[in-house]
Coordinates of C-alpha atoms (C1' of nucleotides) in Angstrom, one line a residue:
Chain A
X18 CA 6.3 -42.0 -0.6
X19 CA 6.6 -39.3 -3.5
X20 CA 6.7 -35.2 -2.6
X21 CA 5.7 -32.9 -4.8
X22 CA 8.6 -31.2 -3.4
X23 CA 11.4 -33.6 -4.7
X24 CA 9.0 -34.5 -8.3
X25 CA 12.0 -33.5 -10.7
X26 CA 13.5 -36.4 -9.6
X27 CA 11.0 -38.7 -10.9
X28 CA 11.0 -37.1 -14.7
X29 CA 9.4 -39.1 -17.2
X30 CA 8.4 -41.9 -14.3
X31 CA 4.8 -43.4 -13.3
X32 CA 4.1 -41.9 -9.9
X33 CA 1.0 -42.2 -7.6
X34 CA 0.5 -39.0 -5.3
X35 CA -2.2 -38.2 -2.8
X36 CA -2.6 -34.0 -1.9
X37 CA -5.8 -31.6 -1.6
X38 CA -7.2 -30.1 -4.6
X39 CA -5.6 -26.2 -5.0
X40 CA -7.1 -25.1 -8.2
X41 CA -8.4 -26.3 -11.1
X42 CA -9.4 -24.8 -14.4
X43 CA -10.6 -26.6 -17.6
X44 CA -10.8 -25.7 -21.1
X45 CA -12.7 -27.8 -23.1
X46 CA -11.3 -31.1 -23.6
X47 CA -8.2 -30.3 -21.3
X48 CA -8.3 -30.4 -17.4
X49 CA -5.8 -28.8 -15.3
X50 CA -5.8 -30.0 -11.3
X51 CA -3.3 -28.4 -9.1
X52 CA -2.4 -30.5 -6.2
X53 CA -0.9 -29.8 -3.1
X54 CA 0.3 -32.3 -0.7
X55 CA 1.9 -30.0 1.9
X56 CA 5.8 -29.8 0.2
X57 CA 4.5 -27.7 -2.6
X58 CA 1.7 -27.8 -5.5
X59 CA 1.8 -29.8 -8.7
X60 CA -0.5 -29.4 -11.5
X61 CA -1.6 -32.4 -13.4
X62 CA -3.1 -32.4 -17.4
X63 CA -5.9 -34.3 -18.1
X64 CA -6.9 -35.0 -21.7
X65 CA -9.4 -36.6 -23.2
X66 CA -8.1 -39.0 -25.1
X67 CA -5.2 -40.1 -22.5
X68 CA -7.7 -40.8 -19.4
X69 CA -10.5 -43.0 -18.4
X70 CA -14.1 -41.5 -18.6
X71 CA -14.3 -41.5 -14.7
X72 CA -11.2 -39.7 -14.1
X73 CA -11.5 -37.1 -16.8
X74 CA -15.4 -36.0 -15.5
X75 CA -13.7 -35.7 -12.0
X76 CA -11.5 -33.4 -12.9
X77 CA -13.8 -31.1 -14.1
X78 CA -16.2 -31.9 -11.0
X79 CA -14.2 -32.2 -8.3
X80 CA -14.0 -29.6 -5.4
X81 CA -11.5 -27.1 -4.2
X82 CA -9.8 -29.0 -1.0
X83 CA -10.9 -32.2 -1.7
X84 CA -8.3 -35.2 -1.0
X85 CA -7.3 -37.2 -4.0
X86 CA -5.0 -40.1 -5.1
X87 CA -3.2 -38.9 -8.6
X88 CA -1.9 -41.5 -11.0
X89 CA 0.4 -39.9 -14.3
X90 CA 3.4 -39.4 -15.7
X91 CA 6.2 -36.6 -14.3
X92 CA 7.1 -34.3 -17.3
X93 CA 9.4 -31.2 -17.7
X94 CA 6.8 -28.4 -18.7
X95 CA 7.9 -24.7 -19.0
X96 CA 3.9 -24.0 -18.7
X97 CA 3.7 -25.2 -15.3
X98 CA 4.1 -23.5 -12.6
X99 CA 7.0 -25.2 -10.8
X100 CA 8.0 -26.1 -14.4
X101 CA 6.8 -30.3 -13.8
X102 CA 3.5 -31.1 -14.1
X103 CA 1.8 -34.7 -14.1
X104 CA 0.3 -36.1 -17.5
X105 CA -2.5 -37.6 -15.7
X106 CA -3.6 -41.0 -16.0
X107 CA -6.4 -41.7 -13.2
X108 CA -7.7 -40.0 -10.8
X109 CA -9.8 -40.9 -7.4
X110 CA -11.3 -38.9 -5.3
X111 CA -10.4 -40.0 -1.2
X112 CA -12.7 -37.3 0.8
X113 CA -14.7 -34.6 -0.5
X114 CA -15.0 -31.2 0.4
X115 CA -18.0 -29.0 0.0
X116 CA -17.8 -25.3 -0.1
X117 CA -14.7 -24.6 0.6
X118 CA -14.2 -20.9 2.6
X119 CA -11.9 -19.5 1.6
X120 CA -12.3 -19.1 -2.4
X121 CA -9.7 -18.2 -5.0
X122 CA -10.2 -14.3 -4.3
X123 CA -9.3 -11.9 -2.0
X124 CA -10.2 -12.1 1.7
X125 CA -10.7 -9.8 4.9
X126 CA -8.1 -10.0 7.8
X127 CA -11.3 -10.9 9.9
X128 CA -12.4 -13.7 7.7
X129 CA -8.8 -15.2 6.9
X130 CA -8.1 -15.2 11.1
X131 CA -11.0 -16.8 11.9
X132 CA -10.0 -19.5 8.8
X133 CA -6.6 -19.6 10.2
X134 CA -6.6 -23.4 10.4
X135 CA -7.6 -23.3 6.9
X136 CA -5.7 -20.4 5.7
X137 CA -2.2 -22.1 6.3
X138 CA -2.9 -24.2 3.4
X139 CA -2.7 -21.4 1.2
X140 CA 0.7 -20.5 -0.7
X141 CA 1.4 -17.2 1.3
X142 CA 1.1 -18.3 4.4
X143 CA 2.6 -21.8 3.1
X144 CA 5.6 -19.9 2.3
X145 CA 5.9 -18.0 5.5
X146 CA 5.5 -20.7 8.1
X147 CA 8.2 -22.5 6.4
X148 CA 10.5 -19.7 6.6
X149 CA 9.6 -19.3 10.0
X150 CA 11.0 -23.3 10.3
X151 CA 13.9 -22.3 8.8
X152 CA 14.4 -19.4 11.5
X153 CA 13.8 -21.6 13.8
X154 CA 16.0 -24.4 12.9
X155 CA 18.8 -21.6 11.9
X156 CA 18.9 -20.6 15.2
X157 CA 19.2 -23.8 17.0
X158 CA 22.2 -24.7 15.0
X159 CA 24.1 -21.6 15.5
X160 CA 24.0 -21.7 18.8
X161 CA 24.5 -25.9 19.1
X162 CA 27.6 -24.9 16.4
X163 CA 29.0 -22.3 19.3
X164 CA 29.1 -24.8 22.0
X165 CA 25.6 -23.4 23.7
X166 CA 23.3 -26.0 25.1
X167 CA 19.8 -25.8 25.3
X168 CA 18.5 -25.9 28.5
X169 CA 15.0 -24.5 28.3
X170 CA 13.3 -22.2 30.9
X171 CA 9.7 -23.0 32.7
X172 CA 6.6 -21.4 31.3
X173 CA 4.7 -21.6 34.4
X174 CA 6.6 -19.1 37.1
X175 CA 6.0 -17.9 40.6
X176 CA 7.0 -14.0 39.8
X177 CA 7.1 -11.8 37.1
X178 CA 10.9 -11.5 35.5
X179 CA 10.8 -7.3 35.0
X180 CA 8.2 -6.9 37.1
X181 CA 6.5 -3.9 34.9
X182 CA 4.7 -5.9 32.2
X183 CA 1.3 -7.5 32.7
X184 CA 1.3 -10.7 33.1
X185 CA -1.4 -13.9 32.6
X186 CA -2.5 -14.8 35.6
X187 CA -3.0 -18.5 36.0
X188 CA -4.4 -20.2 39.0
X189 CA -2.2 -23.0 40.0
X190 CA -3.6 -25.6 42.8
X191 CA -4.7 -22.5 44.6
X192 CA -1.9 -20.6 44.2
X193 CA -1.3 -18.2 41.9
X194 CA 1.7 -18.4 38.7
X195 CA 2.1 -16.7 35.7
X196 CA 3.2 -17.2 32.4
X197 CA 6.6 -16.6 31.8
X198 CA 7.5 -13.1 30.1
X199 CA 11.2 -14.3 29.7
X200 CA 13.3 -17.7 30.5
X201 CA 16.2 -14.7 31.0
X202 CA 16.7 -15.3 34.6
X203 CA 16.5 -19.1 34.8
X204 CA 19.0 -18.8 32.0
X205 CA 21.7 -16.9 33.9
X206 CA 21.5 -19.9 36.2
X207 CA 21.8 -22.2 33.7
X208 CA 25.1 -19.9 32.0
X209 CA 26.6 -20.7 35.8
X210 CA 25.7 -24.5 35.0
X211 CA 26.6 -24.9 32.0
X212 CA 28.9 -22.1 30.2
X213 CA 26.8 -21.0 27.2
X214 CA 22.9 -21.6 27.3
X215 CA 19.6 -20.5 25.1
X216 CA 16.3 -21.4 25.9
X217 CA 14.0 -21.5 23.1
X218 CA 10.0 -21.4 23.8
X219 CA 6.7 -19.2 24.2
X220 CA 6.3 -16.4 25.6
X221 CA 3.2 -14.3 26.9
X222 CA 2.6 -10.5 27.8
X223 CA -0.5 -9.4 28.5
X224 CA -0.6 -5.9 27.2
X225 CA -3.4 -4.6 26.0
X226 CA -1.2 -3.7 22.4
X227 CA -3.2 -3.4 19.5
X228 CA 0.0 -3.0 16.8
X229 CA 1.2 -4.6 13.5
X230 CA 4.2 -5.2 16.2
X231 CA 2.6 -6.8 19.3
X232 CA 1.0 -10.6 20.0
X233 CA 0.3 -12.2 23.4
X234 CA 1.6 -15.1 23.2
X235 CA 5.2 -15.4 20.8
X236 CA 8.6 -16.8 20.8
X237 CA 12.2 -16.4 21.7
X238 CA 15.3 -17.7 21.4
X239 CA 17.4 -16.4 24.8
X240 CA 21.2 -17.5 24.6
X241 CA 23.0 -16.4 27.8
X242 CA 26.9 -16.4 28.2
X243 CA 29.0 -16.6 31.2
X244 CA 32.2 -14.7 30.7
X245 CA 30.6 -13.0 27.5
X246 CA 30.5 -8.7 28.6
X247 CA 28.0 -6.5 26.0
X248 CA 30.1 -5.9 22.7
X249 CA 30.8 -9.8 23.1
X250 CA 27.1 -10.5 23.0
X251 CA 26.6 -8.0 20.7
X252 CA 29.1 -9.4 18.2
X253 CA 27.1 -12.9 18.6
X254 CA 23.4 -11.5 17.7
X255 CA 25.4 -9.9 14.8
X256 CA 26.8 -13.1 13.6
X257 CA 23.1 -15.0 14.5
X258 CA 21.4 -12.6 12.6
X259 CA 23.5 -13.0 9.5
X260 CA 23.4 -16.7 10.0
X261 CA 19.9 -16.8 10.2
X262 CA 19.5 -14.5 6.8
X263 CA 21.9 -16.8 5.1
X264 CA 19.9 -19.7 5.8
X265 CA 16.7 -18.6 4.8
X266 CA 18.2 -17.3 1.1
X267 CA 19.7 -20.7 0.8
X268 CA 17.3 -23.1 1.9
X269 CA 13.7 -21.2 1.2
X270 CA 14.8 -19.4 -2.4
X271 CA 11.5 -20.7 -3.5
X272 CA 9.1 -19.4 -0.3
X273 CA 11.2 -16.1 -0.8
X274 CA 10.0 -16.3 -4.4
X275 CA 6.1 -16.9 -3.4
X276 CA 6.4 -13.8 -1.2
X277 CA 8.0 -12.0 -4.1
X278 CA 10.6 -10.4 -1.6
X279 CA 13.2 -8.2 -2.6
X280 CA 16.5 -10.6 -2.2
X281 CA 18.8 -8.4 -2.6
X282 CA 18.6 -6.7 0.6
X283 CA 18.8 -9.5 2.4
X284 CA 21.8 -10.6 0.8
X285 CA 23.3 -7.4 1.8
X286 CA 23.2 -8.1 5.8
X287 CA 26.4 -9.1 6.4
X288 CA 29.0 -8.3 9.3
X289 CA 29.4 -5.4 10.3
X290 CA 26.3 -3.6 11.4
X291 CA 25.9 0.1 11.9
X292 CA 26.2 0.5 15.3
X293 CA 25.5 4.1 17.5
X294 CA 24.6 4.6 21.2
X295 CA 21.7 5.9 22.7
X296 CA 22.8 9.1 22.7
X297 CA 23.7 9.7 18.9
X298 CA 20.0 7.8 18.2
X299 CA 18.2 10.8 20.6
X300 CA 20.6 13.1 18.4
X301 CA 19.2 11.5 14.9
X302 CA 15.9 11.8 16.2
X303 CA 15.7 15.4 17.7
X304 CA 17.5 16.2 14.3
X305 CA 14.0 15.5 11.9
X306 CA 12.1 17.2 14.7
X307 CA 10.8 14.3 17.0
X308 CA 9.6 15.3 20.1
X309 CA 12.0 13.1 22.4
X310 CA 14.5 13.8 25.3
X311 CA 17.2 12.1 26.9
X312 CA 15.7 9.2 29.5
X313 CA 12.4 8.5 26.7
X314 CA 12.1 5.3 25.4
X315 CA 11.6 4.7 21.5
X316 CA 8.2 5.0 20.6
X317 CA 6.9 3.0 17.5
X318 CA 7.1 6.1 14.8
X319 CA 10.6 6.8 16.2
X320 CA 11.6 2.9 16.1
X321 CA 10.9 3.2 12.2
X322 CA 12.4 5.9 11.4
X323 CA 15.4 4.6 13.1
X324 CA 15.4 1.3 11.6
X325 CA 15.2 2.5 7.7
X326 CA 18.1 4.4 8.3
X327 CA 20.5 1.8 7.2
X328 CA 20.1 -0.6 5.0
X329 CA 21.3 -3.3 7.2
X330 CA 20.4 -3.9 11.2
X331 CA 20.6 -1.0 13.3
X332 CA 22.4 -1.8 17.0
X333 CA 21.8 0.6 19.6
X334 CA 23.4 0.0 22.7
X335 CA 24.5 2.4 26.3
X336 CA 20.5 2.9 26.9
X337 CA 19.6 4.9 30.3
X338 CA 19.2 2.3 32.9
X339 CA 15.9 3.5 33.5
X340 CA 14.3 2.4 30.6
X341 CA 15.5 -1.0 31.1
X342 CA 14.9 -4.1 33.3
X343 CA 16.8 -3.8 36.8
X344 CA 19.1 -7.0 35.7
X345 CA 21.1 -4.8 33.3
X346 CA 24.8 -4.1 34.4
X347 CA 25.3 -0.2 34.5
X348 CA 28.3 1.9 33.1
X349 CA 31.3 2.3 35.9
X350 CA 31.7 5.7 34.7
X351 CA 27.9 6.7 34.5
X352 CA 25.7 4.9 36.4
X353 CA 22.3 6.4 34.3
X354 CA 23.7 4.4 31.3
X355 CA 22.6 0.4 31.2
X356 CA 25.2 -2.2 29.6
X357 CA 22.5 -3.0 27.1
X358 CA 21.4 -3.2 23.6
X359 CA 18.4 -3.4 21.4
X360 CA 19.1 -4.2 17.5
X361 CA 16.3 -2.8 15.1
X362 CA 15.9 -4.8 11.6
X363 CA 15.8 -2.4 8.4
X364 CA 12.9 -1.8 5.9
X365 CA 11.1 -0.2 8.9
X366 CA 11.0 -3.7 10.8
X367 CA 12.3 -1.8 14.1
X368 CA 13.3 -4.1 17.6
X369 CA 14.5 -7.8 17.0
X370 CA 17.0 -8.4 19.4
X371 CA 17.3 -6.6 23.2
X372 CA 19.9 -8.0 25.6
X373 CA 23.0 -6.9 27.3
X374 CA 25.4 -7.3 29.9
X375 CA 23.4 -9.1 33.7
X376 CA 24.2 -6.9 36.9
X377 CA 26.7 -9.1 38.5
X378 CA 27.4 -7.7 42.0
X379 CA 25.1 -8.7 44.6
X380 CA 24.7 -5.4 46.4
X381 CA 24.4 -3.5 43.8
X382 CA 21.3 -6.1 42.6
X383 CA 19.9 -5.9 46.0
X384 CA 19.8 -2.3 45.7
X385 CA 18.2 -2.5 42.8
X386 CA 15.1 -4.5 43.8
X387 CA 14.6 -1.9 46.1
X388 CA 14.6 1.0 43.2
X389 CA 12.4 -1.2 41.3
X390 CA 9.5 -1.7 44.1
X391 CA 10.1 -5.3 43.8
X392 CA 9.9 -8.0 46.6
X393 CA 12.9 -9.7 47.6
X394 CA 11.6 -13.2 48.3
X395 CA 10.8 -14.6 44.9
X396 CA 14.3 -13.5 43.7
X397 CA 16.2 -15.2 46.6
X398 CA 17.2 -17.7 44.0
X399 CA 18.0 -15.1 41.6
X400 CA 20.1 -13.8 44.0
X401 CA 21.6 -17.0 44.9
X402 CA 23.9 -16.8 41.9
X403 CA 25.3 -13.8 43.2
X404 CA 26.8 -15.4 46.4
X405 CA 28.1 -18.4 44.7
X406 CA 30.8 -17.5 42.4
X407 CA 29.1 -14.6 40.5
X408 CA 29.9 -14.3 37.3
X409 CA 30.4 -11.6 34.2
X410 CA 28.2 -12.6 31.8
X411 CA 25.6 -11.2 29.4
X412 CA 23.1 -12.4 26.9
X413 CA 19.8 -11.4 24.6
X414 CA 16.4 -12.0 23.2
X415 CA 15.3 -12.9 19.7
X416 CA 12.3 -12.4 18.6
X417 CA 11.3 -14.8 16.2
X418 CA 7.7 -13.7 14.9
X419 CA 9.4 -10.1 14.2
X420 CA 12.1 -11.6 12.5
X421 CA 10.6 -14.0 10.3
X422 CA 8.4 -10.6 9.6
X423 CA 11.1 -8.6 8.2
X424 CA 12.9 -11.7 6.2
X425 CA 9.6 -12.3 4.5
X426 CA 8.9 -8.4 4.4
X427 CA 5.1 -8.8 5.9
X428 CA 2.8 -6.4 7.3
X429 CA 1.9 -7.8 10.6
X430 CA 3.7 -10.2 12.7
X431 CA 0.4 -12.2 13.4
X432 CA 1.2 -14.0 10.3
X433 CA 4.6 -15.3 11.4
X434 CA 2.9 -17.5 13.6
X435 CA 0.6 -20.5 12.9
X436 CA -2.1 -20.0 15.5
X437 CA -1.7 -16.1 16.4
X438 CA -3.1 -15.0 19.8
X439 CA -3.9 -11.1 20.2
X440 CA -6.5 -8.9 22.1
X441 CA -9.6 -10.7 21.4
X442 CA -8.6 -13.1 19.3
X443 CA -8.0 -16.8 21.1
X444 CA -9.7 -18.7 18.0
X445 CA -9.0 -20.9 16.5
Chain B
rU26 C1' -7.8 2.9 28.1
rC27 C1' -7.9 6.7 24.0
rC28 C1' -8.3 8.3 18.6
rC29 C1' -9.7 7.2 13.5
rC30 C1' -12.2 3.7 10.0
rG31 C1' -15.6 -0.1 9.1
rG32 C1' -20.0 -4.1 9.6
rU33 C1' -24.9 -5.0 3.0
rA34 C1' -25.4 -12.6 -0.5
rG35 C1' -20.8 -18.0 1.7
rC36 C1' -16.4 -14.2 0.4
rU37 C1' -14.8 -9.1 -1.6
rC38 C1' -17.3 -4.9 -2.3
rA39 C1' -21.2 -1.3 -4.7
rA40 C1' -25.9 1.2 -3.8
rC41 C1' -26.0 9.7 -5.8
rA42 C1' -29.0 14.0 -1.9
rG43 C1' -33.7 9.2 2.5
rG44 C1' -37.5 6.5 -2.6
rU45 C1' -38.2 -1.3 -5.7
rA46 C1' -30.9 -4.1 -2.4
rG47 C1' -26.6 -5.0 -7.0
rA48 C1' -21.8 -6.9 -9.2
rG49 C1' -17.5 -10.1 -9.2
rC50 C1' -15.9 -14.6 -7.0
rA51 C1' -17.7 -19.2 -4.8
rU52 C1' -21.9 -23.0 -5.7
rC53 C1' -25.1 -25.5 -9.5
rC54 C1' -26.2 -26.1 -15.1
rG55 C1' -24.1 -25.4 -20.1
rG56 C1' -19.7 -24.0 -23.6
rC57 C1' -14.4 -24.1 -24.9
rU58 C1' -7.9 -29.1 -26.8
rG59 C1' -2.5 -25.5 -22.7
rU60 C1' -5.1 -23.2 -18.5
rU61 C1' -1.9 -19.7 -15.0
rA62 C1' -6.8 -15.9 -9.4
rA63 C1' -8.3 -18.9 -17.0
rC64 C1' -12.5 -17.3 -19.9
rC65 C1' -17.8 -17.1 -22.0
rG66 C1' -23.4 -17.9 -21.2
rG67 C1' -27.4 -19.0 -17.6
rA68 C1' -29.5 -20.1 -12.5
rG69 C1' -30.2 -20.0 -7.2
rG70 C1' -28.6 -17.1 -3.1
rG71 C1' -30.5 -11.1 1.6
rU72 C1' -33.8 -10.2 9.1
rU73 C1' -28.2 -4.5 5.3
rG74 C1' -24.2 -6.4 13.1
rC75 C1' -28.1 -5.7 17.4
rA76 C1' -31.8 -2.5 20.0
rG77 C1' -34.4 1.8 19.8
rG78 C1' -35.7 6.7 17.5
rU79 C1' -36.9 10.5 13.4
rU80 C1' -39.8 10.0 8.7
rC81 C1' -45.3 8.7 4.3
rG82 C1' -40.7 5.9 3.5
rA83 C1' -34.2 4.2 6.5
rG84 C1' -28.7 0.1 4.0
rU85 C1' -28.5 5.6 4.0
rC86 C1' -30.1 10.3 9.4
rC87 C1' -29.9 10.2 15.2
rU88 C1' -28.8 7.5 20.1
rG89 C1' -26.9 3.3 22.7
rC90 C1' -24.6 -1.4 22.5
rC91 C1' -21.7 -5.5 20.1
rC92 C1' -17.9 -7.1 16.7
rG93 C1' -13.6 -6.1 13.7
rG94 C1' -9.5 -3.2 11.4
rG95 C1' -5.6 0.7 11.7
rG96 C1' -2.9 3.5 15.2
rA97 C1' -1.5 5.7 20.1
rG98 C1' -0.1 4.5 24.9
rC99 C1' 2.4 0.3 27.1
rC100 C1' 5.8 -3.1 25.5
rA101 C1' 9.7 -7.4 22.8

RNA sequence: UCCCCGGUAGCUCAACAGGUAGAGCAUCCGGCUGUUAACCGGAGGGUUGCAGGUUCGAGUCCUGCCCGGGGAGCCA
């Protein structure tokens, strides 16, 4: 099987390829078909004198989207985009397609979402679901490089994990379950388990969040550390995130390209990040004039700003304990002040990473239920691990739709993900 | 939930101050021997989101509803 992906290799060979028709344009008694096949788009010449009658016509009458079978000859060809193209030599048409959506011009956001199973065929979005791959796979192999294993957390749960966030109810056998907002908790049992763990998978908040920044349903990678304390963790999402970047410039130069992003920034995030607590950010902030005081969370106009102040990713850490979940280990010396840490990705990209240190001691956690108005029974388990051989240990959050955002410098996270799921939007 | 913007041909948009609904792309027909969202000529294509109101006359003004976008809040 031939992939227009790996066509330099067959330079000045016969090949036969099969792929949906991209574009085509003609000019007079010379045809150009661009094929794509899902590794990438080839275009093939057709002239007059080198092709059959049948094949020739077809190229000038056959449809955007249609699947063909492509006969020719692999040549080196500055003129092409890609730089091969395919001196055609027959041409069948498999399955046609008639009146194809979504045409060769621009598009609404509307009319490109509800086309999304259609729309991933084109070279933009092509580009940035195969970064998103890359993410993805980057990820994974950090962490299986580290000595972390996989152990992945359950999407249907009996309890909320930080209690505050809306949550999809689901009705299960008569009970009710939810989908899971976090596989953080099952993870610290796992850490106990099995040292160094990360659950990769969906997640699903129901907020009602109508931002460039928000989806219902999205993914994480969670790694969770036994024996790891805050600036430990902190020092692995640093050394993840300049994994992950690496990656991406290595292995998707060409989807990179398609997206016309800036390269140059990226190869800039390296080791070591800015890094400023809580504190100094509310100092920053109040500093231009924004209306914020000690105890308020970021907001999304104050994540910006924060997040293009550097040029690499920002990590904030020592936020109040109120503004985090009631898992967070607190400061010895100030109890108001969480072990925790969010880290903001530049160009204006704001919160990628959020972790920090788990609340080991078991009074202190019972307590802390209490504070947060939640029940007790559902966390017995939780609990659990606090009675048998509690450990230090800490971990974080990635998201990967924000991430694979900033990397490919896009607007709105709902195109980091194939099938995107917002506020009234569930189709396709 | 709140604020702002929008809904006109398959798609993207235009239509002055209320007076015959129009262009590009797509589709179909024709032309062009290297196109790069190719280009050039021609054709077909409309319940102006829905319901009501004002008016001699409504795409345009008013009221309600529906749908979408951007943002806020909330959150990762």
């Amino acid at each position: 099987m031939i992939w227009i992906e790996n066509i330099g290799n067959y330079e000045g060979k016969e090949v036969v390829l099969k792929g949906w028709v991209y574009n085509k344009r003609s000019s007079g008694k010379v045809r150009f078909v661009l094929i794509r096949d899902g590794t990438g788009i080839l275009q093939a010449v057709f002239s007059a004198q080198e092709v059959d009658e049948n094949s020739f016509d077809l190229a000038d009458k056959v449809t955007q989207e249609s699947l063909v079978e492509l006969k020719g000859i692999v040549r080196k060809d500055e003129r092409a985009p890609g730089g091969f193209e395919l001196v055609a030599k027959e041409l069948k048409l498999l399955s046609s397609s008639e009146n194809y959506p979504i045409t060769k011009k621009e598009h609404g956001v509307d009319f490109l979402l509800q086309h999304r199973h259609l729309w991933i065929r084109s070279r933009k979005q092509f580009a940035i679901l195969r970064i998103r791959a890359e993410v993805i796979k980057a990820c994974r192999d950090f962490l299986d490089n580290k000595g972390f294993i996989l152990i992945d957390a359950p999407i249907l749960t009996p309890t909320s994990c930080e209690g505050t966030t809306t949550l999809f109810e689901v009705n299960y056998f008569d009970r009710k379950a939810y989908l899971s907002q976090s596989g953080q908790l099952y993870n610290e049992a796992a850490a106990a388990a099995f040292g160094r763990v990360y659950c990769f998978g969906p997640t699903f908040r129901a907020e009602k969040s109508k931002t460039r920044r928000h989806l219902t349903e999205f993914w994480m990678v969670e790694p969770e550390a036994s024996f790891m304390e805050l600036f430990d963790i902190i020092e692995l999402a640093e050394e993840m995130i300049v994994y992950i970047v690496e990656r991406v410039l290595e292995k998707r130069k060409k989807e990179l390209e398609i997206l016309e992003r800036d390269v140059s920034l990226l190869s800039n995030i390296k080791r070591p990040f800015p890094r400023i607590t809580y504190d100094e950010a509310i100092k920053r902030l109040q500093e231009k004039g924004f209306k914020i005081n000690w105890g308020d969370d970021f907001g999304g106009d104050e994540e910006t700003f924060l997040s293009n102040l550097y040029e690499k990713p920002l990590v904030i850490y020592y936020y109040p304990a109120k503004c985090k979940a009631f898992y967070m280990k607190r400061l010895k010396e100030n109890p108001e002040i969480s072990l925790s840490v969010d880290i903001l990705a530049p160009e204006g990209y704001g919160e990628i990473v959020g972790g920090g240190q788990r609340e080991d001691d078991l009074k202190e956690l019972e307590k802390r239920l209490i504070e947060y108005n939640l029940p007790r029974e559902p966390f017995e388990w939780y609990l659990d691990l606090r009675k048998y051989g509690s450990f230090i240990h800490s971990g974080f959050g990635l998201g990967i739709e924000r991430t694979v955002a900033w990397i490919c410098k896009i607007k709105h996270i709902r195109e980091a993900i194939p099938f995107p799921r917002m506020l009234d939007r569930i189709y396709p």
